[in-house]
Coordinates of C-alpha atoms and ligand atoms in Angstrom, one line a residue:
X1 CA 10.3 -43.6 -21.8
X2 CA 11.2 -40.1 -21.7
X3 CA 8.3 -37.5 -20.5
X4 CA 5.7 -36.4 -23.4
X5 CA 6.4 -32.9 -24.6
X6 CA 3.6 -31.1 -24.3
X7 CA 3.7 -28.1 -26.5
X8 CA 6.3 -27.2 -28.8
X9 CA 5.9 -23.4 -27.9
X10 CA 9.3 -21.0 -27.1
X11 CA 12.8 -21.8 -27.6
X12 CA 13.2 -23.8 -24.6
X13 CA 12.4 -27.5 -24.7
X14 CA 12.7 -27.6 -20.7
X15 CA 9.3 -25.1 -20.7
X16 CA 7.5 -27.9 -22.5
X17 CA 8.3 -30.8 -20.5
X18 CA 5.9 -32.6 -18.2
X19 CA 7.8 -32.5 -15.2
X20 CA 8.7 -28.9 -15.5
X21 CA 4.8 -28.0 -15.9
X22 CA 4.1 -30.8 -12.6
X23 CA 7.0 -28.2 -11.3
X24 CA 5.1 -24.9 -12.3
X25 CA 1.8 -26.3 -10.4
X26 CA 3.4 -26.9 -7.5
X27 CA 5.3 -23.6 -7.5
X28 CA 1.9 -21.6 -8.0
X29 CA 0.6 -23.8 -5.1
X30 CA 3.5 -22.4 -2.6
X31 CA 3.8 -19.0 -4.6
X32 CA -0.4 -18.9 -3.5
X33 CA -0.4 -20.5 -0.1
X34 CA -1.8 -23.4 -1.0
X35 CA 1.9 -25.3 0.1
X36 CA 2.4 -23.9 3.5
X37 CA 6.4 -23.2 4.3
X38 CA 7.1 -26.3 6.4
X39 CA 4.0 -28.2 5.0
X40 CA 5.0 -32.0 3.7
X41 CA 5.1 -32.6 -0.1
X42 CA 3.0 -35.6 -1.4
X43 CA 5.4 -38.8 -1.7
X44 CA 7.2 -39.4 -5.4
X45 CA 4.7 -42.5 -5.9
X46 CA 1.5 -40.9 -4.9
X47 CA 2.2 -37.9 -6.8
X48 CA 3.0 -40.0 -9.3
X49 CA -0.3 -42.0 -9.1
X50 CA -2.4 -38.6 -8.6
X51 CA -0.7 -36.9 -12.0
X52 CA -0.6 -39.9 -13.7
X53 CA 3.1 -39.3 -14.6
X54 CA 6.4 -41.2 -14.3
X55 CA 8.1 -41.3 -10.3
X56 CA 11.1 -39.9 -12.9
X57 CA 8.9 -37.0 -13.6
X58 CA 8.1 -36.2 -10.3
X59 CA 11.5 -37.0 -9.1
X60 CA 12.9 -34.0 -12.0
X61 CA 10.0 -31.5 -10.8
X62 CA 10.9 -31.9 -7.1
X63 CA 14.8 -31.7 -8.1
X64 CA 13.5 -28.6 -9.8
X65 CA 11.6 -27.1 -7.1
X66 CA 14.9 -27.6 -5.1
X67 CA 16.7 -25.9 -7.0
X68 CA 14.8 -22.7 -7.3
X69 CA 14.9 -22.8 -3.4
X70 CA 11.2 -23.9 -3.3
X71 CA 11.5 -27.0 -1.5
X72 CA 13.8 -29.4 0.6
X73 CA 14.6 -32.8 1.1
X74 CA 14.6 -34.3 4.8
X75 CA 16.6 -37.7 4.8
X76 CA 14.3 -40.5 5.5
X77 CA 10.9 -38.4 5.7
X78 CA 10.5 -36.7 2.4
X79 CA 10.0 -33.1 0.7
X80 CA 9.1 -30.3 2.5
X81 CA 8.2 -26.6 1.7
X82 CA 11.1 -24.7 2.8
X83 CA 10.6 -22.8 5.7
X84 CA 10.5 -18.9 5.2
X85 CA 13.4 -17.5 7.2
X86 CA 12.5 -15.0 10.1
X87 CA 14.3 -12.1 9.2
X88 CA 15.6 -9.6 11.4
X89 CA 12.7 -6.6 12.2
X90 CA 14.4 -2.9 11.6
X91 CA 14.9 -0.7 13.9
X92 CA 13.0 2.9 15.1
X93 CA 14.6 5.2 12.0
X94 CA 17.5 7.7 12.4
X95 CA 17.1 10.7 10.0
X96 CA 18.9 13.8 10.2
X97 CA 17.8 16.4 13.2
X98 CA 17.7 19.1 11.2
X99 CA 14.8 19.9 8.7
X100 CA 15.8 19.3 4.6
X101 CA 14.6 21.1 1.2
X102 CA 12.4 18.9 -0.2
X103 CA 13.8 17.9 -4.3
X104 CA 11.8 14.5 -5.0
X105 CA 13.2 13.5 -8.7
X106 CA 10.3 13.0 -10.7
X107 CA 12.2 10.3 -12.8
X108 CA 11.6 7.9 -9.9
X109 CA 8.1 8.4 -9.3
X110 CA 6.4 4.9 -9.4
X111 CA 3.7 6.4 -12.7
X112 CA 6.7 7.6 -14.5
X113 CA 8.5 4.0 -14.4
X114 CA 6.0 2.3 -15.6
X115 CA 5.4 4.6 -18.9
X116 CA 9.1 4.6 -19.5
X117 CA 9.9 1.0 -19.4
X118 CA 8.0 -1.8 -20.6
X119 CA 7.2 -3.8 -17.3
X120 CA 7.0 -7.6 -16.8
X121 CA 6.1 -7.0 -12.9
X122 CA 5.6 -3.9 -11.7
X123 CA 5.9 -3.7 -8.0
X124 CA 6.4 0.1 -7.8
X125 CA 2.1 1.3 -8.6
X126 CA 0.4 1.4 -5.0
X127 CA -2.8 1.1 -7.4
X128 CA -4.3 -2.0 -6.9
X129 CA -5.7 -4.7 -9.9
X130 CA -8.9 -3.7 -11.7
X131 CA -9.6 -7.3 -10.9
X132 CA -9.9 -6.4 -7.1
X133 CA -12.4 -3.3 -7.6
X134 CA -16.5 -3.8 -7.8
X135 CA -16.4 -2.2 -11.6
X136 CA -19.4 -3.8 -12.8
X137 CA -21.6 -3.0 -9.8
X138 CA -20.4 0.9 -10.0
X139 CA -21.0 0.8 -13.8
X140 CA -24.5 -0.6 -12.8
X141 CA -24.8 2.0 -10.5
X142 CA -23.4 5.0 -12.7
X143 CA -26.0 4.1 -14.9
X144 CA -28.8 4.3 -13.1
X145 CA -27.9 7.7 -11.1
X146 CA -27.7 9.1 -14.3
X147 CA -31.1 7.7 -15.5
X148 CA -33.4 8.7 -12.6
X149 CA -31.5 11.9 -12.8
X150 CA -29.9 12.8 -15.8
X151 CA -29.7 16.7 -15.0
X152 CA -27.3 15.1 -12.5
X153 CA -24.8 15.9 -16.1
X154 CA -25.0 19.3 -16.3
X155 CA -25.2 20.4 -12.5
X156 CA -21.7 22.0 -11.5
X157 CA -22.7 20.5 -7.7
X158 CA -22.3 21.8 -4.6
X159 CA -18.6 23.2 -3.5
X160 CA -18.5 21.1 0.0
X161 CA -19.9 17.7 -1.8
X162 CA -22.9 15.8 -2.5
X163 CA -25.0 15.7 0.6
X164 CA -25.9 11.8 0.2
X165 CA -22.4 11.2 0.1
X166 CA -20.8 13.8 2.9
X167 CA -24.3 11.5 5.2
X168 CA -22.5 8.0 3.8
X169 CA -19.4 9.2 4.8
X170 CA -20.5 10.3 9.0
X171 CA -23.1 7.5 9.2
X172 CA -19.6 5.4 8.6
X173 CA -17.6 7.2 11.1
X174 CA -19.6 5.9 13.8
X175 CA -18.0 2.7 13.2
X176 CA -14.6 3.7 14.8
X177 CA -16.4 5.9 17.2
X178 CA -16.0 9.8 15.3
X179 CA -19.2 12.0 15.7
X180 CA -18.5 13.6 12.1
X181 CA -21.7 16.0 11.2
X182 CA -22.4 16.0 7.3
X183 CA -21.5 19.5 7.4
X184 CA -18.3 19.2 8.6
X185 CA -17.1 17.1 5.7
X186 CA -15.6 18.7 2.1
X187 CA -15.6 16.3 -0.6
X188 CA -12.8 16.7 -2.2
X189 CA -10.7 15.3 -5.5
X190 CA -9.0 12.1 -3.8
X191 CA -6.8 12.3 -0.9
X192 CA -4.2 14.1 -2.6
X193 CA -6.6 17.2 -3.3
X194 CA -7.3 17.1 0.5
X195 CA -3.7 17.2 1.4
X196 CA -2.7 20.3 -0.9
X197 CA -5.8 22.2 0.8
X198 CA -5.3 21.2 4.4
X199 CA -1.1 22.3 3.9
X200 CA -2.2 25.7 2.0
X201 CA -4.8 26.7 4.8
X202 CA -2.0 26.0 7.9
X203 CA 1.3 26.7 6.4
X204 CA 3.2 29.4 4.1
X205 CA 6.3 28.9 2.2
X206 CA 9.5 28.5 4.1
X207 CA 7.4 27.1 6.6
X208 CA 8.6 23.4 8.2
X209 CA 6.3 20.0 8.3
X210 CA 7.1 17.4 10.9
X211 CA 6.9 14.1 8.8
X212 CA 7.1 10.7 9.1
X213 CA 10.6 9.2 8.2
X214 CA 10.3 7.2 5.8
X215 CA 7.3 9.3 4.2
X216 CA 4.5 8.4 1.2
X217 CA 6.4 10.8 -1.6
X218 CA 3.0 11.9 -2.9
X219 CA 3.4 13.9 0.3
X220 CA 6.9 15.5 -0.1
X221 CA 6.2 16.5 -3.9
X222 CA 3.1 18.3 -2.0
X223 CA 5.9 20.1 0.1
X224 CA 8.2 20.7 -2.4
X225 CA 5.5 22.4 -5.2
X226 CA 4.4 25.3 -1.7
X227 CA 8.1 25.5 -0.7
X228 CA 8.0 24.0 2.7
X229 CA 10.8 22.3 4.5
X230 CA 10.4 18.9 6.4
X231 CA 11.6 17.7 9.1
X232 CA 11.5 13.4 9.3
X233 CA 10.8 12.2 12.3
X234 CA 12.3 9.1 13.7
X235 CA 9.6 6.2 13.0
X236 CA 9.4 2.9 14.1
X237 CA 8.2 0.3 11.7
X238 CA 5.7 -1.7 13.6
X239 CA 4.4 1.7 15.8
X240 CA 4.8 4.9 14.0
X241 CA 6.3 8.0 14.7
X242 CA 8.0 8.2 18.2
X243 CA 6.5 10.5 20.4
X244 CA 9.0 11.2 22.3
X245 CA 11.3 12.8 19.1
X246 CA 8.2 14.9 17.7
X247 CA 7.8 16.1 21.8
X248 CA 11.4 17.3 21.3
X249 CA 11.1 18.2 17.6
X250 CA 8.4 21.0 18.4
X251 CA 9.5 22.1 21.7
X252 CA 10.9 25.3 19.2
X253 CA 8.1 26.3 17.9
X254 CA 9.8 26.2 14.3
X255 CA 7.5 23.4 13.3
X256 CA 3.9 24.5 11.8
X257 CA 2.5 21.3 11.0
X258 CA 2.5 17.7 11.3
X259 CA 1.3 15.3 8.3
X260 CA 0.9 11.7 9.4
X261 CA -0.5 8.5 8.7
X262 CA -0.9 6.6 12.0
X263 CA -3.0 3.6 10.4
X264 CA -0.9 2.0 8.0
X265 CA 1.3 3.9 6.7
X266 CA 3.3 4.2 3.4
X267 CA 5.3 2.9 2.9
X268 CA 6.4 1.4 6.6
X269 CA 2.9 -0.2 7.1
X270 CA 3.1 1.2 10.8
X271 CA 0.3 1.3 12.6
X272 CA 0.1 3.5 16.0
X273 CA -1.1 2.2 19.2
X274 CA -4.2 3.8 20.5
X275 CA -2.4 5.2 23.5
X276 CA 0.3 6.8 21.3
X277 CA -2.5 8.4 19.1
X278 CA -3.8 10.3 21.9
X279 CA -0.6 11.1 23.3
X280 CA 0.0 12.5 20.0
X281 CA -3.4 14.4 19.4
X282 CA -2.9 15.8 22.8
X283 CA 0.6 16.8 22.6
X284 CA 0.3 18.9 19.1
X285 CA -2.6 20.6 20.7
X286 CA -0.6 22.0 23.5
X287 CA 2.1 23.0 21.2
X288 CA -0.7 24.3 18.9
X289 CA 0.8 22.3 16.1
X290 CA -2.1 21.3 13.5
X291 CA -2.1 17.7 13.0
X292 CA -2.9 16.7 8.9
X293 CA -4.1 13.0 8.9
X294 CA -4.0 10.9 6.1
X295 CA -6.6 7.9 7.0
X296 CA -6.6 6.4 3.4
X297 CA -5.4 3.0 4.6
X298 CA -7.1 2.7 7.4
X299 CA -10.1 0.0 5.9
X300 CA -7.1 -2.4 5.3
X301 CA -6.8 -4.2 8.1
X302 CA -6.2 -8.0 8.6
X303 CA -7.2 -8.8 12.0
X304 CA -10.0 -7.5 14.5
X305 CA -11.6 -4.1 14.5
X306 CA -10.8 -1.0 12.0
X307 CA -8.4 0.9 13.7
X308 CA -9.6 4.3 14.9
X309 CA -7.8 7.0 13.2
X310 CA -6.2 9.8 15.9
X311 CA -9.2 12.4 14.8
X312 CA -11.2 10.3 17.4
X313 CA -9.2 11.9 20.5
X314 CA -9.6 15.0 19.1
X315 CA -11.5 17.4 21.2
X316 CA -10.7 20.5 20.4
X317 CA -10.8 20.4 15.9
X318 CA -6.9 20.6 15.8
X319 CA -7.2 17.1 14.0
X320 CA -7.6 17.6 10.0
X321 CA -8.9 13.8 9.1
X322 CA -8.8 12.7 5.3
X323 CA -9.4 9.8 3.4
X324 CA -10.2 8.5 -0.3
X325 CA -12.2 6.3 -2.3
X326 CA -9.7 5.8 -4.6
X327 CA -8.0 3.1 -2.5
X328 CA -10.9 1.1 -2.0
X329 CA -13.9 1.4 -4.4
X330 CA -12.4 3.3 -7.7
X331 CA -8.8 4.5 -8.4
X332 CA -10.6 6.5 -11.6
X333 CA -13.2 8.3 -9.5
X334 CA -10.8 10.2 -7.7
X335 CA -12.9 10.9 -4.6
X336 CA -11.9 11.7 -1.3
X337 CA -13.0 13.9 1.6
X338 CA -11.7 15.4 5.1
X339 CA -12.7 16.6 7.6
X340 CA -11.4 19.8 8.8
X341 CA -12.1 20.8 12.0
X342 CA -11.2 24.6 13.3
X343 CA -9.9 25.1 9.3
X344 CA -13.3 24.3 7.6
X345 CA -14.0 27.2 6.6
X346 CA -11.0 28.5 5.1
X347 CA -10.3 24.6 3.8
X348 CA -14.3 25.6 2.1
X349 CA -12.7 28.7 0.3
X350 CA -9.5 26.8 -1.1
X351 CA -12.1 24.4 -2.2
X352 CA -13.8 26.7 -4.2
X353 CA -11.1 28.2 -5.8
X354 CA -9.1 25.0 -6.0
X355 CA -11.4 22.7 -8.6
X356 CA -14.4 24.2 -7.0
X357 CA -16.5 20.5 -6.8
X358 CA -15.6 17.1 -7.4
X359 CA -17.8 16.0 -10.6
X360 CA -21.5 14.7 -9.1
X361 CA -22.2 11.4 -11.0
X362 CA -19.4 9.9 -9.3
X363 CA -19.6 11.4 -5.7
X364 CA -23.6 9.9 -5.9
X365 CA -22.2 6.5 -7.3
X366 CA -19.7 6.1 -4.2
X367 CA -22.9 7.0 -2.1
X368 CA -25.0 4.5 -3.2
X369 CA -22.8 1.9 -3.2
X370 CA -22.0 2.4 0.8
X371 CA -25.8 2.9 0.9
X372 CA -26.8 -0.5 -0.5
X373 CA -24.5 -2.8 1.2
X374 CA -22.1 -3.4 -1.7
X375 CA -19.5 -1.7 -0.3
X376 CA -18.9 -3.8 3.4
X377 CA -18.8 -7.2 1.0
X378 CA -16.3 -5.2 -1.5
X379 CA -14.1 -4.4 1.0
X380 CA -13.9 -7.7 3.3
X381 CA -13.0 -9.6 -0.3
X382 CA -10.4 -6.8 -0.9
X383 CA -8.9 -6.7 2.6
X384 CA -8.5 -10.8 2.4
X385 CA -7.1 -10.6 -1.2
X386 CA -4.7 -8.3 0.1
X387 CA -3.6 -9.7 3.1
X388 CA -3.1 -13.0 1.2
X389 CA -0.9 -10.9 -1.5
X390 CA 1.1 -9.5 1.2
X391 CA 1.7 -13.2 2.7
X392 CA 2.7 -14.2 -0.5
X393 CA 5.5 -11.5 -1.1
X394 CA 6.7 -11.8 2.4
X395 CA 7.0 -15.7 2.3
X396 CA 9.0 -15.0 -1.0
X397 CA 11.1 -12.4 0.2
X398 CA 12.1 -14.3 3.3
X399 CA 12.7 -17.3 0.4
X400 CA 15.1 -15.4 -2.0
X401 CA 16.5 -12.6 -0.4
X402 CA 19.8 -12.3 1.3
X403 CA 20.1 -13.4 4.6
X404 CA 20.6 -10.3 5.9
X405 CA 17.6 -8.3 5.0
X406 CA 15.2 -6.3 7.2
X407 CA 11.8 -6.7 7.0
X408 CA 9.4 -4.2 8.6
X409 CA 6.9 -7.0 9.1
X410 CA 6.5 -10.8 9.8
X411 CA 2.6 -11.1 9.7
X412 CA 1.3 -7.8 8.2
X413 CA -1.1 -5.7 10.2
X414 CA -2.7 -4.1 7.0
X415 CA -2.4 -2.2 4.2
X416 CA -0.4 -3.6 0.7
X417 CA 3.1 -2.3 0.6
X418 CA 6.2 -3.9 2.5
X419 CA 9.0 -2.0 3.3
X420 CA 12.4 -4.1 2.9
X421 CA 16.1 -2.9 4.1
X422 CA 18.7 -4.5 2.4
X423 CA 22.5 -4.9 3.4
X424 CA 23.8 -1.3 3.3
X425 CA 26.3 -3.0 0.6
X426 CA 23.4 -2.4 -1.9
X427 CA 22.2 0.9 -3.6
X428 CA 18.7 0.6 -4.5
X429 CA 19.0 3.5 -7.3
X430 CA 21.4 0.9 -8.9
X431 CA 19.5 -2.0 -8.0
X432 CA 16.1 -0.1 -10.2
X433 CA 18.3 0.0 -13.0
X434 CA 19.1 -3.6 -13.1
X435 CA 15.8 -4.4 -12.6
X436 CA 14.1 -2.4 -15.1
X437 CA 16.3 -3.9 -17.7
X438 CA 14.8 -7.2 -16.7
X439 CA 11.4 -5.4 -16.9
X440 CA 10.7 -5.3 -13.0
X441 CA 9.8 -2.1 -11.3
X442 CA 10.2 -1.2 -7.8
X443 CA 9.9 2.2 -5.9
X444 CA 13.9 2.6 -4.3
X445 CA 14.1 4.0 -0.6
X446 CA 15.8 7.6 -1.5
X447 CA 12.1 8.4 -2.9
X448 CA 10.6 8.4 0.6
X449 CA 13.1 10.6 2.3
X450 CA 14.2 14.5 1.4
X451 CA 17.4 14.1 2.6
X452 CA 17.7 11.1 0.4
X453 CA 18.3 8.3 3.3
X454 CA 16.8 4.9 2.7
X455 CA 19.6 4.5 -0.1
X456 CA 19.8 0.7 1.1
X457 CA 15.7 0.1 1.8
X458 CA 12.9 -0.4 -0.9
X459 CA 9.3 -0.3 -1.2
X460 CA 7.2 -3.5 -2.8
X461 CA 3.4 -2.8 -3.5
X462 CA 1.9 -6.1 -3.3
X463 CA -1.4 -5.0 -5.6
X464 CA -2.2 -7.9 -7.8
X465 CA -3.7 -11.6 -6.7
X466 CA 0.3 -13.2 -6.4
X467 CA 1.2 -15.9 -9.2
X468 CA 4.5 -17.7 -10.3
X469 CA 5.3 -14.2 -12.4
X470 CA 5.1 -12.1 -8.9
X471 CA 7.4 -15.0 -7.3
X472 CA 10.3 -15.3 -10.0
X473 CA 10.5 -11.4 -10.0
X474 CA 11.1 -11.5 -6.5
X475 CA 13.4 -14.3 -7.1
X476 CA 15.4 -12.2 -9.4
X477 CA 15.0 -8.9 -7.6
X478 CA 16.5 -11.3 -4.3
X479 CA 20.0 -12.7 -6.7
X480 CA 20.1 -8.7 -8.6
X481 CA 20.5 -7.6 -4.5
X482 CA 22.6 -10.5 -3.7
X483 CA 25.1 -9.0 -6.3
X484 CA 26.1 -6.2 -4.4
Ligands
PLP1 C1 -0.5 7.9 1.7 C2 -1.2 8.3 0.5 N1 -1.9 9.5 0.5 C3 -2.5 9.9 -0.6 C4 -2.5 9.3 -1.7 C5 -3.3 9.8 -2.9 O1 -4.6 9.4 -2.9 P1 -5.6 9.7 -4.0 O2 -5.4 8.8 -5.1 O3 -6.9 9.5 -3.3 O4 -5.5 11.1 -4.4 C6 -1.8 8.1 -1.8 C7 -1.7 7.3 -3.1 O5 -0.9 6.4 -3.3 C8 -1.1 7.6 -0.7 O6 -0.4 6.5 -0.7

């Protein structure tokens, strides 16, 4: 007897079999790390017993699984989960010595992607799922800041930030050891507000940045729109920038300031040791080189304590810290803040002329959620959700991509994008085009360098909870690469 067809839907009869569905629940089960990679498959009969199907029709779902790469047969023992491969880490980056013009083509930009082309899987958006943020907590708490307070509506707020928040904001620096006063922080409109104010108070056109290599693109838009050049700086993908290069980079002097992001950052995932941090803090300072942090990753850590951003070895304000909200609380909010140090005041001024406040409802939401304890739950759900999206990608990566890719990670330290070098047969400009026409996004290397290296490498945001749809794009983003 041949297996019951289950539902007549589509064009394909295999979609509606009962084996392929048996085949679909097992593939979710790996795709989710449910199935471990190397983890034993139930035997043919006891599946059979457990699903109440034919051994035929677990027999056709495990030749299926084997055929999508999924699974493997051991003579005399049974079927396993195929074993991720261990690819090869890359190495510390090379870019050019010199520094570049920054052009970043605005056709390739992650936002744009996605509203030109109708996407299946988008892996290119580093905005996480709405099903990851606390919306009905925030919409609880909108409401009722706006109740007790409703002139909250029509007051234009206070140019530096909401005071409950700016306190919510240093009460929380305690936790990785920063003695931030209130006053010292400037609430600004998310992390990329902070980043235009903190480059237009230390730099002038012409001027050159010392930047990561490769660096968030946000970043070198930022540098292109005020005219300043940047100079990559050779990164490795497990420890940041070397300190050694940026020692010799601003020996000259030419170099005005430096924009980093030493706890996870995008789209390496790198995350600094704390020794190189203060080398680092303590080396720009000598040169007098003001040191731009961006800290907006740095609650998305897998393992131990947060990591202390380089702003806590700074003793003398050369340090510019800023962070966002956007990342972990609410992407629509747009709040962030920094911390300015010997540049507050004039960071204050371009504040005021800039958008002069950041809107007040929203700022006194975010505080009262860090006030009330929602926020430390929120983000220990969204750090695991993330870290088990990450595994996911990786373990699929390692599945169907060529045998000779790069991956910056094996076990990911934190954040949610992975950086992945491919052969340097394949063009990743080329590779987006194929791609999109199968309605999967991606953000291609070139995007993260000015002087358009990375042609080889891409970026993969891992931003929604991983099902068989994230795993077969990744499948046929692995045989599009294989084509090269
Ligand atoms: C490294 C980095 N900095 C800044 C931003 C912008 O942050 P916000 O949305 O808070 O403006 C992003 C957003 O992707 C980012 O990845």
């Amino acid at each position: 007897m041949t297996d019951v067809v289950l539902h007549e839907q589509g064009n394909s009869r295999k979609t509606a079999t009962l084996y392929f569905q048996l085949a679909e629940d097992l593939a979710q089960a790996i795709a989710n790390g449910t199935l471990q990679p190397g983890e034993k498959l139930p035997s043919i009969r006891r599946l059979s017993a457990q699903r109440q199907v034919s051994l035929s029709t677990v027999m056709e779902a495990y030749r299926e699984l084997e055929d999508r790469g999924l699974i493997e047969a051991r003579p005399q023992s049974g079927f396993y989960v195929r074993a991720a491969r261990g690819f090869a880490v890359p190495d510390l980056t090379q870019p050019p010595q010199k520094p570049s013009e920054v052009v970043v083509d605005p056709l390739l930009a992650p936002a744009e992607l996605a509203r030109l082309h109708d996407l299946k899987v988008d892996f290119g958006l580093a905005i996480l799922s709405p099903k990851l943020y606390p919306n009905q907590q925030l919409q609880r708490i909108l409401a009722q800041v706006t109740r007790h307070d409703p002139d909250i509506l029509s007051d234009y707020g206070n140019p530096i930030g909401d005071l409950e928040l700016r306190r919510q904001i240093a009460r929380r620096s305690l936790i990785w050891g920063g003695q931030i006063d209130a006053e010292e922080i400037i609430v600004t409109n998310g992390a990329i507000e902070a980043l235009n104010l903190c480059l237009r108070a230390v730099t002038q056109p012409g001027d050159v940045v010392a930047i990561e290599s490769p660096a968030y693109f946000g970043l070198l838009q930022i540098l292109e729109s005020f005219q300043l050049k940047a100079l990559e700086i050779p990164t490795h993908p497990q420890t940041g920038i070397s300190i050694e290069a940026l020692e010799l980079a601003t020996r000259n002097g030419e170099v005005k300031a430096c924009v980093l992001l030493p706890n996870f950052s995008n789209p390496l995932g790198s995350l600094m040791p704390d020794e190189n941090k203060r080398r680092l803090v303590e080396l720009l300072d000598t040169r007098g080189v003001p040191l731009i942090e961006d800290d907006i990753y740095g609650e998305f850590y897998n393992h131990g304590e947060r990591p202390r951003p380089a702003k806590a070895f700074d003793k003398t304000g050369n340090v510019m810290l800023l962070a966002s909200f956007t990342k972990m609380v609410a992407p629509s909010f747009r709040v962030g803040w920094v911390v300015a140090g010997r540049w507050h005041r004039e960071l204050e001024q371009l504040k005021f002329i800039n958008t002069f406040s950041t809107p007040v409802p929203l700022q006194r939401a975010i505080a009262r959620f860090l006030e009330n304890g929602g926020y430390d739950h929120h983000l220990r759900r969204l750090r695991k959700a993330c870290a088990e999206q990450v595994n996911a990608a990786v373990s699929a990566i390692q599945r169907y991509f060529p045998g000779d890719t790069r991956l910056h990670v094996h076990v990911p330290q934190g954040g949610y994008v992975l950086w992945v070098e491919l052969s340097a047969r394949v063009d990743t400009l080329e590779l987006l085009q194929r791609a999109l026409a199968e309605g999967i996004s991606f953000t291609p290397g070139p995007l993260f360098s000015p002087s358009n290296s990375y042609r080889n490498c891409l970026r993969i945001c891992c931003v929604e909870p991983w099902t068989i749809r994230h795993e077969r794009a990744i499948q046929r983003l692995g045989e599009l690469a294989g084509d090269f």
